[in-house]
XYZ file of C-alpha atoms in Angstrom:
787
model
C -176.729 90.334 -169.196
C -177.640 92.650 -166.317
C -181.036 91.065 -165.620
C -179.472 87.610 -165.422
C -176.640 88.904 -163.269
C -179.111 90.282 -160.735
C -181.246 87.142 -160.881
C -178.228 85.070 -159.853
C -177.822 87.342 -156.844
C -181.183 86.214 -155.452
C -181.987 82.500 -155.442
C -184.282 80.340 -153.369
C -184.782 76.608 -152.910
C -187.878 74.930 -151.473
C -186.822 72.330 -148.878
C -188.881 70.065 -146.603
C -188.015 72.255 -143.647
C -188.790 75.536 -145.399
C -187.416 77.921 -148.005
C -183.645 78.445 -148.277
C -182.820 81.988 -149.438
C -179.388 82.815 -150.835
C -178.471 86.455 -151.379
C -175.419 87.726 -153.232
C -173.734 90.358 -151.116
C -172.150 91.946 -154.199
C -175.481 92.383 -155.966
C -177.170 93.750 -152.845
C -174.304 96.242 -152.561
C -174.795 97.299 -156.198
C -178.538 97.692 -155.665
C -177.872 99.836 -152.581
C -175.363 102.025 -154.450
C -177.772 102.432 -157.357
C -180.474 103.617 -154.972
C -178.106 106.066 -153.287
C -177.038 107.429 -156.679
C -180.648 107.804 -157.811
C -181.614 109.747 -154.690
C -178.495 111.873 -154.917
C -179.345 112.645 -158.546
C -182.911 113.626 -157.595
C -181.603 115.869 -154.825
C -179.186 117.642 -157.165
C -181.876 118.054 -159.832
C -184.266 119.455 -157.224
C -181.639 121.871 -155.910
C -180.682 123.075 -159.381
C -184.367 123.301 -160.312
C -184.946 125.615 -157.361
C -181.877 127.692 -158.240
C -183.037 128.075 -161.860
C -186.644 128.674 -160.757
C -185.838 131.671 -158.558
C -183.092 133.098 -160.785
C -181.833 135.848 -160.933
C -182.453 135.800 -157.170
C -181.151 133.022 -154.918
C -182.674 131.006 -152.060
C -180.364 132.799 -149.622
C -181.903 136.113 -150.662
C -185.224 134.851 -149.251
C -183.574 134.494 -145.875
C -182.236 138.060 -146.095
C -185.718 139.428 -146.828
C -187.220 137.379 -143.966
C -184.578 138.602 -141.523
C -185.206 142.196 -142.624
C -188.952 141.814 -142.033
C -188.414 140.113 -138.685
C -186.121 142.908 -137.605
C -188.860 145.422 -138.303
C -190.971 143.758 -135.590
C -188.462 144.768 -132.945
C -187.591 148.269 -134.115
C -191.312 149.044 -134.509
C -191.041 150.161 -138.114
C -193.594 148.715 -140.499
C -192.131 148.564 -144.059
C -195.206 146.577 -145.156
C -197.482 149.601 -144.741
C -199.898 147.638 -142.614
C -199.950 144.473 -144.710
C -198.287 142.357 -142.007
C -201.063 143.382 -139.557
C -203.699 142.547 -142.184
C -202.198 139.095 -142.669
C -202.024 138.605 -138.913
C -205.733 139.421 -138.528
C -206.744 136.991 -141.293
C -204.639 133.984 -140.424
C -206.614 130.718 -140.160
C -206.788 129.305 -136.627
C -205.230 132.469 -135.266
C -206.971 131.877 -131.936
C -204.714 128.865 -131.376
C -201.558 130.966 -131.751
C -199.854 133.400 -129.444
C -199.533 137.030 -130.456
C -195.815 136.616 -131.066
C -196.300 133.500 -133.232
C -198.865 135.297 -135.352
C -196.537 138.267 -135.798
C -193.598 136.066 -136.820
C -195.693 133.970 -139.204
C -197.245 137.069 -140.773
C -193.813 138.634 -141.258
C -192.532 135.434 -142.926
C -195.527 135.255 -145.249
C -195.192 138.905 -146.210
C -191.439 138.515 -146.724
C -192.009 135.500 -148.956
C -194.578 137.377 -151.021
C -192.262 140.375 -151.298
C -189.389 138.102 -152.309
C -191.465 136.469 -155.058
C -192.599 139.889 -156.258
C -188.971 141.049 -156.460
C -188.025 137.917 -158.390
C -190.720 138.593 -160.979
C -189.743 142.271 -161.080
C -186.097 141.370 -161.727
C -187.121 138.768 -164.281
C -189.399 141.083 -166.241
C -186.852 143.886 -166.051
C -184.274 141.521 -167.542
C -186.792 140.419 -170.178
C -187.407 144.053 -171.111
C -183.665 144.656 -171.366
C -183.183 141.549 -173.523
C -185.927 142.757 -175.869
C -183.572 145.530 -176.986
C -181.590 144.503 -180.078
C -180.074 147.771 -181.182
C -176.626 146.498 -180.252
C -176.661 143.889 -183.005
C -177.082 146.548 -185.705
C -174.021 148.507 -184.648
C -170.801 148.312 -186.660
C -168.410 145.581 -185.641
C -165.847 146.822 -183.126
C -167.835 149.967 -182.358
C -170.155 150.208 -179.387
C -172.330 153.209 -178.616
C -172.655 154.657 -175.140
C -176.274 153.519 -174.932
C -175.241 149.937 -175.740
C -172.500 150.051 -173.100
C -175.052 151.203 -170.520
C -177.477 148.519 -171.683
C -174.816 145.802 -171.391
C -173.974 146.964 -167.868
C -177.637 146.767 -166.870
C -177.992 143.273 -168.376
C -174.945 142.101 -166.441
C -176.295 143.644 -163.259
C -179.705 141.967 -163.575
C -178.307 138.642 -164.807
C -177.093 137.517 -161.420
C -174.077 135.339 -160.731
C -173.225 131.783 -161.779
C -176.331 131.062 -163.894
C -177.226 127.455 -164.672
C -178.215 126.161 -168.109
C -181.915 126.994 -167.765
C -181.626 130.019 -165.456
C -182.502 132.552 -168.162
C -185.392 130.674 -169.770
C -188.137 132.603 -167.971
C -186.403 135.915 -168.734
C -186.053 135.444 -172.476
C -188.429 137.581 -174.571
C -191.002 136.021 -176.883
C -190.425 135.982 -180.610
C -192.281 139.044 -181.969
C -194.683 138.812 -184.896
C -193.448 141.187 -187.623
C -195.852 143.611 -189.233
C -197.567 142.455 -192.405
C -196.411 145.463 -194.400
C -192.754 144.885 -193.475
C -192.830 141.163 -194.232
C -194.579 141.517 -197.577
C -192.320 144.365 -198.682
C -189.190 142.432 -197.678
C -190.495 139.411 -199.546
C -191.080 141.438 -202.718
C -187.596 142.936 -202.397
C -186.131 139.430 -202.052
C -187.713 138.086 -205.273
C -187.141 141.228 -207.341
C -183.737 140.084 -208.701
C -185.144 136.624 -209.558
C -188.170 137.674 -211.613
C -188.604 139.564 -214.847
C -190.858 142.624 -214.942
C -194.033 140.731 -215.844
C -193.449 138.028 -213.219
C -192.682 140.635 -210.577
C -195.799 142.661 -211.420
C -197.911 139.521 -211.103
C -196.336 138.676 -207.743
C -196.888 142.233 -206.542
C -200.583 141.975 -207.467
C -200.899 138.690 -205.539
C -199.131 140.207 -202.530
C -201.258 143.352 -202.459
C -204.447 141.344 -202.912
C -203.460 139.158 -199.963
C -202.598 142.172 -197.844
C -205.876 143.927 -198.626
C -208.157 140.910 -198.137
C -207.147 137.952 -195.963
C -203.900 138.969 -194.277
C -205.342 141.005 -191.395
C -207.541 138.130 -190.205
C -204.660 135.631 -190.314
C -202.366 138.100 -188.568
C -204.825 138.524 -185.682
C -204.850 134.782 -185.032
C -201.065 134.739 -185.182
C -200.855 137.596 -182.689
C -203.198 135.684 -180.384
C -200.937 132.638 -180.581
C -197.834 134.724 -179.892
C -199.443 136.009 -176.672
C -200.539 132.539 -175.571
C -197.628 130.291 -176.614
C -193.988 130.762 -175.681
C -193.068 130.851 -179.389
C -195.493 131.299 -182.271
C -193.281 129.411 -184.760
C -191.378 126.510 -183.176
C -194.130 123.964 -182.518
C -195.624 124.360 -186.004
C -192.149 124.302 -187.553
C -191.333 121.008 -185.828
C -194.662 119.443 -186.703
C -195.259 120.563 -190.297
C -191.701 120.856 -191.602
C -190.304 117.749 -189.933
C -192.774 115.371 -188.311
C -195.524 115.420 -190.950
C -193.097 114.751 -193.789
C -193.728 111.246 -195.177
C -190.579 110.968 -197.296
C -187.382 109.318 -195.967
C -185.506 111.346 -193.357
C -182.141 109.844 -194.326
C -180.324 112.417 -196.513
C -183.493 114.552 -196.801
C -183.557 115.663 -193.158
C -180.789 114.153 -191.042
C -177.377 115.815 -190.940
C -173.891 114.734 -189.873
C -170.911 116.033 -187.906
C -167.308 114.902 -188.432
C -164.499 114.085 -186.015
C -161.290 116.037 -185.474
C -159.733 116.807 -188.840
C -156.021 116.146 -188.295
C -155.850 114.201 -185.020
C -156.905 110.657 -184.144
C -156.238 110.167 -180.400
C -156.081 106.368 -180.729
C -156.415 103.897 -183.562
C -158.133 101.329 -181.358
C -161.821 101.363 -182.232
C -163.129 100.034 -178.905
C -160.926 102.380 -176.877
C -161.964 105.495 -178.803
C -165.620 104.516 -178.521
C -165.160 103.912 -174.780
C -163.747 107.375 -174.134
C -166.272 109.144 -176.350
C -169.278 107.338 -174.831
C -168.010 108.071 -171.317
C -167.560 111.762 -172.226
C -171.146 111.779 -173.551
C -172.393 110.336 -170.280
C -170.573 113.092 -168.377
C -172.181 115.665 -170.670
C -175.605 114.072 -170.162
C -175.224 114.120 -166.380
C -174.431 117.838 -166.441
C -177.309 118.367 -168.866
C -179.813 116.556 -166.646
C -178.664 118.598 -163.671
C -178.713 121.829 -165.692
C -175.083 122.476 -164.812
C -173.814 123.528 -168.240
C -173.231 127.246 -168.556
C -175.801 128.920 -170.839
C -174.472 130.221 -174.145
C -174.317 134.011 -174.243
C -173.682 136.420 -177.102
C -171.056 139.035 -176.264
C -170.538 136.941 -173.143
C -173.697 138.544 -171.725
C -176.849 138.082 -173.853
C -178.285 134.604 -173.088
C -179.420 132.102 -175.711
C -182.372 129.744 -175.319
C -181.370 126.267 -174.099
C -184.678 124.439 -174.544
C -183.527 122.376 -177.544
C -180.882 120.685 -175.415
C -183.475 118.968 -173.219
C -184.164 116.222 -175.785
C -180.582 115.444 -176.786
C -180.480 112.035 -175.106
C -183.097 109.298 -174.572
C -185.024 110.584 -177.597
C -186.460 108.836 -180.657
C -188.637 109.892 -183.546
C -191.560 107.439 -183.620
C -193.143 106.884 -187.077
C -196.861 107.410 -187.590
C -199.261 107.024 -190.493
C -200.029 110.754 -190.796
C -197.398 112.283 -188.533
C -194.453 111.185 -186.428
C -193.943 112.051 -182.764
C -190.788 112.754 -180.784
C -190.579 110.439 -177.775
C -188.353 111.734 -174.990
C -187.704 109.612 -171.913
C -185.716 110.243 -168.748
C -182.909 108.422 -167.016
C -182.148 105.735 -169.616
C -179.290 103.493 -168.453
C -178.333 101.621 -171.603
C -177.371 102.123 -175.217
C -177.805 99.856 -178.226
C -174.824 98.943 -180.401
C -174.971 97.747 -184.007
C -172.121 95.677 -185.443
C -172.113 93.518 -188.571
C -175.866 93.084 -188.623
C -176.315 92.331 -184.895
C -177.897 94.536 -182.215
C -176.465 94.517 -178.683
C -177.723 96.134 -175.499
C -174.975 97.585 -173.276
C -175.673 98.790 -169.750
C -173.985 102.082 -168.913
C -174.092 101.870 -165.111
C -172.680 99.550 -162.483
C -172.842 99.988 -158.748
C -174.681 103.299 -159.108
C -172.020 104.925 -161.318
C -171.209 105.296 -165.000
C -169.066 102.623 -166.560
C -165.486 103.833 -166.763
C -163.869 104.295 -170.193
C -161.823 101.111 -169.720
C -164.999 99.195 -168.840
C -166.798 100.539 -171.902
C -163.794 99.590 -174.041
C -164.044 96.040 -172.690
C -167.743 95.871 -173.562
C -167.248 97.210 -177.076
C -164.292 94.892 -177.678
C -166.480 91.953 -176.677
C -168.960 92.987 -179.353
C -166.175 93.349 -181.938
C -164.923 89.857 -181.023
C -168.394 88.310 -181.261
C -168.580 86.079 -184.358
C -172.269 85.167 -184.185
C -174.383 85.591 -187.308
C -177.338 87.975 -187.701
C -180.784 86.493 -187.174
C -183.136 86.296 -190.196
C -184.124 89.848 -191.147
C -181.794 91.459 -188.584
C -179.010 92.588 -190.929
C -180.986 95.326 -192.719
C -183.629 95.949 -190.045
C -182.609 99.598 -189.536
C -183.382 100.261 -193.224
C -186.979 100.688 -192.031
C -185.887 104.015 -190.481
C -184.205 105.039 -193.760
C -187.185 104.483 -196.061
C -190.599 106.081 -196.403
C -192.340 106.796 -193.120
C -195.755 105.205 -193.773
C -194.474 101.663 -194.528
C -192.280 101.888 -191.434
C -195.212 103.051 -189.288
C -197.407 100.188 -190.530
C -194.665 97.610 -190.106
C -194.011 98.859 -186.584
C -197.661 98.339 -185.642
C -198.028 94.980 -187.397
C -194.711 93.246 -186.698
C -193.219 94.986 -183.670
C -196.220 95.389 -181.399
C -195.699 92.332 -179.225
C -193.315 89.555 -178.184
C -189.541 89.684 -178.502
C -189.750 92.151 -181.381
C -191.482 94.695 -179.171
C -188.991 94.136 -176.320
C -186.035 94.598 -178.650
C -187.514 97.631 -180.409
C -188.267 99.192 -177.012
C -184.622 98.652 -176.079
C -183.535 100.628 -179.162
C -186.099 103.404 -178.862
C -185.531 103.875 -175.120
C -181.720 103.799 -175.368
C -179.686 106.863 -174.397
C -178.460 106.901 -178.003
C -177.419 104.496 -180.762
C -173.844 103.388 -181.506
C -172.629 101.798 -184.725
C -169.284 99.997 -184.767
C -168.453 100.255 -188.462
C -166.048 97.909 -190.204
C -164.671 100.250 -192.898
C -162.127 102.962 -191.939
C -162.967 106.585 -192.744
C -161.473 110.001 -192.106
C -159.420 112.738 -193.726
C -156.360 111.520 -195.625
C -154.363 114.259 -197.430
C -153.044 111.616 -199.843
C -156.589 110.807 -201.051
C -158.542 113.570 -202.719
C -161.884 111.894 -202.076
C -161.300 110.843 -198.438
C -163.601 113.527 -197.028
C -166.240 112.716 -199.670
C -166.325 109.064 -198.618
C -166.306 110.053 -194.932
C -169.226 112.459 -195.437
C -171.350 109.927 -197.339
C -170.644 107.297 -194.696
C -171.880 109.625 -191.968
C -174.847 110.901 -193.974
C -176.300 107.544 -195.012
C -173.787 104.709 -194.509
C -175.097 101.457 -195.990
C -178.693 102.627 -195.371
C -179.193 99.921 -192.737
C -176.377 100.465 -190.223
C -177.641 103.671 -188.543
C -180.899 104.028 -186.630
C -181.961 107.253 -188.325
C -184.867 107.799 -185.891
C -182.645 108.190 -182.811
C -181.806 111.733 -181.730
C -178.310 110.870 -182.884
C -176.305 107.830 -183.945
C -172.678 107.753 -182.849
C -170.510 106.090 -185.510
C -167.163 104.477 -184.690
C -164.679 103.403 -187.359
C -161.920 100.732 -187.176
C -159.157 103.343 -187.488
C -160.359 105.244 -184.416
C -162.285 107.965 -186.230
C -165.791 108.915 -185.044
C -168.770 110.877 -186.286
C -172.458 111.616 -185.700
C -175.619 111.288 -187.753
C -178.353 113.423 -186.145
C -182.109 113.469 -186.587
C -183.248 117.037 -187.245
C -186.752 117.453 -185.795
C -185.754 117.787 -182.138
C -182.921 120.312 -182.559
C -180.639 122.160 -184.948
C -176.973 121.535 -185.731
C -175.438 124.007 -183.212
C -177.053 122.056 -180.360
C -175.430 118.772 -181.392
C -172.223 120.684 -182.140
C -172.181 122.012 -178.561
C -172.238 118.472 -177.189
C -169.660 117.241 -179.723
C -167.189 120.002 -178.807
C -167.460 119.043 -175.135
C -167.009 115.343 -175.956
C -163.938 115.814 -178.162
C -162.248 118.133 -175.658
C -162.984 115.738 -172.787
C -161.786 112.753 -174.815
C -158.461 114.310 -175.827
C -157.538 116.564 -172.909
C -159.118 114.961 -169.822
C -159.557 111.229 -170.337
C -156.653 110.400 -172.643
C -155.169 107.009 -173.520
C -152.304 104.738 -172.491
C -149.175 104.421 -174.630
C -150.710 101.337 -176.250
C -153.824 103.313 -177.178
C -156.171 101.776 -174.614
C -158.443 103.703 -172.252
C -156.863 104.554 -168.946
C -157.959 102.630 -165.855
C -158.164 99.043 -164.698
C -159.930 96.463 -166.814
C -163.025 95.049 -165.126
C -163.657 91.633 -166.664
C -166.432 90.869 -164.194
C -168.981 93.018 -166.037
C -171.944 91.151 -167.545
C -171.521 90.714 -171.299
C -173.531 92.825 -173.746
C -176.902 91.264 -174.562
C -177.909 90.292 -178.079
C -181.347 91.647 -178.935
C -183.651 88.916 -180.141
C -185.887 89.134 -183.205
C -188.534 87.006 -184.850
C -188.938 88.709 -188.203
C -191.423 87.104 -190.545
C -190.841 86.701 -194.285
C -193.489 89.307 -195.016
C -191.727 91.797 -192.732
C -188.401 90.978 -194.378
C -189.997 91.986 -197.659
C -190.982 95.385 -196.177
C -187.421 95.817 -194.892
C -185.994 95.017 -198.321
C -188.353 97.487 -200.001
C -187.309 100.239 -197.576
C -183.665 99.355 -198.165
C -183.983 99.585 -201.948
C -185.771 102.942 -201.622
C -183.088 104.282 -199.277
C -180.222 102.950 -201.385
C -181.608 104.691 -204.450
C -181.521 107.980 -202.511
C -178.023 107.321 -201.124
C -176.561 106.328 -204.496
C -177.906 109.557 -206.007
C -176.039 111.774 -203.530
C -173.112 113.531 -205.205
C -170.963 114.804 -202.346
C -167.725 116.727 -202.192
C -166.058 118.122 -199.075
C -162.878 120.128 -199.285
C -160.622 122.380 -197.249
C -160.153 125.974 -198.350
C -156.814 126.978 -196.838
C -155.735 129.891 -199.082
C -157.020 132.259 -196.398
C -159.607 132.330 -193.637
C -161.451 134.508 -191.185
C -158.277 136.366 -190.195
C -157.676 137.861 -193.646
C -161.394 138.500 -194.284
C -161.691 140.515 -191.072
C -158.682 142.590 -192.132
C -160.761 143.494 -195.186
C -163.279 144.956 -192.720
C -166.159 142.780 -193.825
C -168.208 139.991 -192.279
C -166.759 136.512 -192.970
C -170.291 135.154 -193.434
C -171.207 137.897 -195.919
C -167.923 137.317 -197.766
C -168.659 133.586 -198.153
C -172.299 134.119 -199.078
C -171.359 136.533 -201.864
C -168.722 134.053 -203.055
C -171.474 131.421 -203.169
C -173.657 133.732 -205.261
C -170.787 134.290 -207.682
C -170.058 130.555 -207.817
C -173.750 129.732 -208.347
C -174.029 132.163 -211.260
C -170.873 130.840 -212.880
C -172.066 127.274 -212.393
C -175.688 127.678 -213.554
C -175.730 130.924 -215.516
C -178.744 132.156 -213.552
C -179.542 133.416 -210.069
C -181.743 131.385 -207.750
C -183.620 131.594 -204.486
C -181.003 131.059 -201.766
C -181.601 129.805 -198.236
C -179.224 130.627 -195.413
C -180.105 129.493 -191.923
C -179.783 131.902 -189.012
C -180.705 131.304 -185.389
C -183.422 132.976 -183.330
C -182.281 131.608 -179.970
C -182.232 135.043 -178.364
C -185.970 134.393 -177.989
C -187.599 131.706 -175.886
C -187.907 128.373 -177.733
C -186.350 130.005 -180.789
C -184.911 127.839 -183.555
C -184.090 129.255 -186.984
C -185.049 131.862 -189.562
C -184.194 132.157 -193.247
C -181.870 134.755 -194.716
C -182.580 135.210 -198.424
C -179.026 135.745 -199.605
C -179.700 136.428 -203.282
C -180.395 140.159 -202.985
C -180.504 142.851 -205.649
C -177.197 144.153 -204.314
C -175.617 140.686 -204.519
C -176.839 140.311 -208.114
C -175.372 143.702 -209.052
C -172.017 142.693 -207.567
C -171.956 139.317 -209.389
C -172.830 140.970 -212.708
C -170.016 143.469 -212.174
C -167.579 140.603 -211.514
C -168.577 139.032 -214.842
C -168.497 142.367 -216.693
C -165.027 142.835 -218.178
C -165.610 146.576 -218.518
C -166.166 147.071 -214.770
C -163.235 148.343 -212.739
C -162.000 146.795 -209.506
C -163.020 149.939 -207.662
C -166.590 149.608 -208.945
C -166.686 145.916 -208.081
C -165.368 146.528 -204.595
C -167.920 149.261 -203.999
C -170.732 146.929 -205.063
C -169.284 144.160 -202.882
C -169.311 146.367 -199.791
C -172.879 147.458 -200.500
C -173.998 143.828 -200.980
C -172.153 142.713 -197.825
C -173.804 145.483 -195.781
C -177.225 144.462 -197.116
C -176.564 140.819 -196.275
C -175.444 141.660 -192.750
C -178.528 143.767 -192.189
C -180.815 140.957 -193.399
C -179.020 138.470 -191.159
C -179.479 140.776 -188.177
C -183.164 141.271 -188.973
C -183.615 137.492 -189.119
C -181.868 136.998 -185.772
C -184.020 139.652 -184.105
C -187.372 138.245 -185.214
C -187.935 140.359 -188.325
C -187.351 137.683 -190.917
C -189.635 136.844 -193.818
C -190.177 133.133 -194.147
C -191.238 131.963 -190.685
C -193.901 134.684 -190.568
C -195.271 133.711 -193.982
C -195.094 130.026 -193.062
C -197.207 130.588 -189.931
C -199.699 132.724 -191.842
C -200.050 129.819 -194.283
C -200.674 127.340 -191.434
C -203.386 129.612 -189.993
C -204.968 129.891 -193.450
C -205.129 126.090 -193.715
C -206.777 125.842 -190.289
C -209.357 128.455 -191.276
C -209.905 127.043 -194.750
C -208.826 130.327 -196.309
C -207.376 130.029 -199.817
C -204.446 132.337 -200.545
C -202.753 132.151 -203.979
C -199.992 134.409 -202.637
C -199.089 132.144 -199.705
C -199.318 129.034 -201.905
C -196.905 130.614 -204.347
C -194.472 131.609 -201.613
C -194.460 128.212 -199.913
C -193.983 126.325 -203.198
C -190.857 128.178 -204.320
C -187.819 125.839 -204.526
C -184.581 126.635 -202.698
C -182.035 125.646 -205.332
C -179.146 126.810 -203.185
C -179.459 125.899 -199.504
C -176.629 127.021 -197.238
C -175.753 126.894 -193.568
C -172.811 127.835 -191.380
C -172.008 125.439 -188.537
C -170.567 127.337 -185.548
C -167.247 126.299 -184.012
C -165.719 127.028 -180.614
C -169.039 127.483 -178.828
C -167.436 126.362 -175.567
C -163.807 127.467 -176.053
C -162.569 124.379 -174.214
C -159.567 124.053 -176.531
C -157.185 126.891 -177.366
C -156.764 126.269 -181.094
C -153.948 128.815 -181.304
C -151.976 126.547 -178.968
C -153.390 123.300 -180.387
C -154.079 124.116 -184.079
C -154.431 120.453 -185.038
C -157.370 119.901 -182.677
C -160.030 121.352 -184.948
C -163.098 119.675 -186.395
C -164.130 119.481 -190.019
C -167.722 120.481 -189.212
C -170.632 118.731 -190.881
C -173.138 118.844 -193.678
C -176.492 117.796 -195.104
C -178.056 116.460 -198.274
C -179.339 118.509 -201.220
C -182.691 120.218 -200.697
C -183.715 120.540 -204.362
C -183.410 117.824 -207.024
C -181.523 120.223 -209.300
C -179.799 122.347 -206.661
C -176.950 122.401 -204.168
C -176.656 122.066 -200.423
C -173.634 123.850 -198.976
C -172.456 123.747 -195.383
C -169.403 125.774 -194.495
C -167.408 125.998 -191.293
C -165.032 128.817 -190.415
C -162.224 127.012 -188.566
C -159.887 129.301 -186.651
C -158.263 132.147 -188.556
C -156.904 130.383 -191.643
C -159.227 127.569 -192.715
C -162.748 127.223 -194.106
C -164.270 123.814 -194.832
C -167.018 123.317 -197.404
C -169.423 120.365 -197.589
C -171.239 120.389 -200.950
C -174.075 118.067 -201.940
C -176.229 117.633 -205.043
C -177.705 114.750 -207.026
C -176.130 112.625 -209.737
C -179.561 112.397 -211.382
C -179.444 116.113 -212.194
C -177.495 116.854 -215.373
C -177.124 120.482 -214.276
C -175.217 119.959 -211.015
C -171.794 118.625 -210.095
C -170.382 118.917 -206.562
C -166.714 118.956 -207.635
C -167.369 121.585 -210.306
C -169.257 123.731 -207.818
C -166.433 123.468 -205.281
C -163.982 124.709 -207.928
C -166.309 127.630 -208.657
C -166.468 128.449 -204.929
C -162.694 128.362 -204.637
C -162.250 130.629 -207.661
C -164.956 133.015 -206.414
C -163.295 133.267 -202.975
C -159.921 134.037 -204.572
C -161.423 136.527 -207.033
C -163.106 138.503 -204.265
C -159.937 138.426 -202.187
C -158.142 139.689 -205.285
C -160.314 142.830 -205.250
C -159.038 143.738 -201.805
C -155.462 142.880 -202.752
C -155.697 145.110 -205.835
C -157.133 147.948 -203.715
C -154.362 147.515 -201.168
C -151.691 147.484 -203.904
C -153.192 150.639 -205.388
C -153.049 152.366 -202.010
C -149.444 151.316 -201.560
C -148.535 152.728 -204.971
C -150.346 155.977 -204.188
C -148.595 156.127 -200.827
C -145.210 155.518 -202.494
C -145.854 158.240 -205.071
C -146.888 160.636 -202.309
C -143.697 159.895 -200.348
C -141.556 160.437 -203.448
C -143.235 163.799 -204.099
C -142.699 164.853 -200.491
C -139.051 163.830 -200.652
C -138.649 165.738 -203.938
C -140.089 168.889 -202.338
C -137.677 168.572 -199.421
C -134.723 168.142 -201.817
C -135.704 171.277 -203.732
């Protein structure tokens, strides 16, 4: 226990002749080193803050401008056009200064002002350049001359060696689309889903909205877009996530899996030690802003604001709305094992614990045979159940005493770690191994993950790991970025001994992990049990199937000259129709991080072109040539919609914000109510891989992840997460509910597999036809030569 360890270092005894003080030299040394580390950290954060604050300029450029202005004093050339003299004449207390001092000070002040002006000029020039998105609409592999010039200008104004937050002030704001465009795109998106009468009715509602209330709501939205950095993100976080009163387990949280084929060590404590240490290294770079910003095409920067709340963050329940609590510089984590909560300090002597030291701490917890305290075993089920009972219980039972101290320890921890006692992971010999692994990560036993933490790290006895992440603070690519860094650091930098232990000396002198203490009343135990039963009902209803599609991957799809994402989305439409016999509103998530504070936008994948293609695939009279032509048209439409969503011209976030404004103003809109109440029966998302390119998967093909997934969005629909892994593998994570008689995750996965192969068969048939035609042409040419 760290507090006790430090208390032993300072003792005093009252004696007749005075007070006898005894100081521990070791503890004083640790306190000194901690102070040095803290000041060093502040200095680095200040330095990097200055570097990011003046970017794309640099502090040294200020000195260059000052020297240039000072030189002008001696060569009697005034580049300031008299401004230096004006400053000199208006300096306070100028009578107390010599003429030379006033001249130097005036030149420095003018140079500083000029330098700041140039910084803002560079920044706004870069912002104007980044507002151009024509490049994203160009055909893949083809780049126009104007785009090449634009890219060169962006590189020139982007400066050198940017830090994580260097581009934040230069990112453009998310534009508010025009009402006419949004409403027309919406009507186009629902046209294939409605019959003529339904569509006519929707068109009347849309036109009535456009002609009456829309302009007023749009003006308020424009005002917000000018005032706030992003007109969507704060409302999206609050109304979509934080105001939801239903359980966040399964319904909101998502998961990410470990490496698919490789387990670096089968020792649970050792793997957890390396992974936690790698996370601490990532957090240190994050706090200092030293990670490189993500950039499309290696040039166009992405917003990094979501990364700020990755660690030291907890969702705090409220009666009407939750809040996201983000703290700084947390030095401990909380570990859950077999119903007990332990606090583990992450620092000693002003440094992170080494992997071997963390392994020792985690092994001590695994070896601990103490029993859970009354009510402790299922305590975390409060975070898995409905939000209002949890909020009330938190106020009533955890507002004071040891319960408050222990809850504060959890909510202020860097993150939460669960040491599970059932092995999980991919086993080729077991067809349902990924299903069990996914359900364990998504909900576990409903009481062994703290679902309110920004993320819970889960460690299994066979050495496998995984993450369950809370969704309100960030989206999956943000957590995926951290996880890629951690896995690469774990496997290729830290490593293990031949026996599977963490490398480094074992420090047995560390204070033992501290058991958190609880005094949970019978009444509170009843609330916990109610939350547990509610959560277990949700978890037991999750029908999950994850599988590996290895027949072909991105490599073959790109040879077909089509977008891999469009290919998969059209396969999902074909699979959905074969599974349900009808088309449905389809959600695909795209990112808007090219804008400041951008998060996501919806791509409505079920288009008229996609429907025409699916019908052709099911029409036995249609030829392969016709089907392929319709596929290409549908793929082009999908790509264009995805690009519009990425560049701020999507449909759903605009309509969502108009609806929020209408609620604030008390304006009733049947059109917006109808739009916001439509169910997404097919919800899809692609999790990006290789964001950091720390591992060459062509050289190390086994070091790939299986991606992650989420729970079903609709009671009678599917949730599908897919991950394009390298050139030859695609993983699918499919969820639905057992309570729905219309859905079955295994059946849907078979339909996806067949749809993927059927579409690939179109290209194969076209290729075979071309080969036959080429062979016939060669034979004819040879026959002519013979004659």
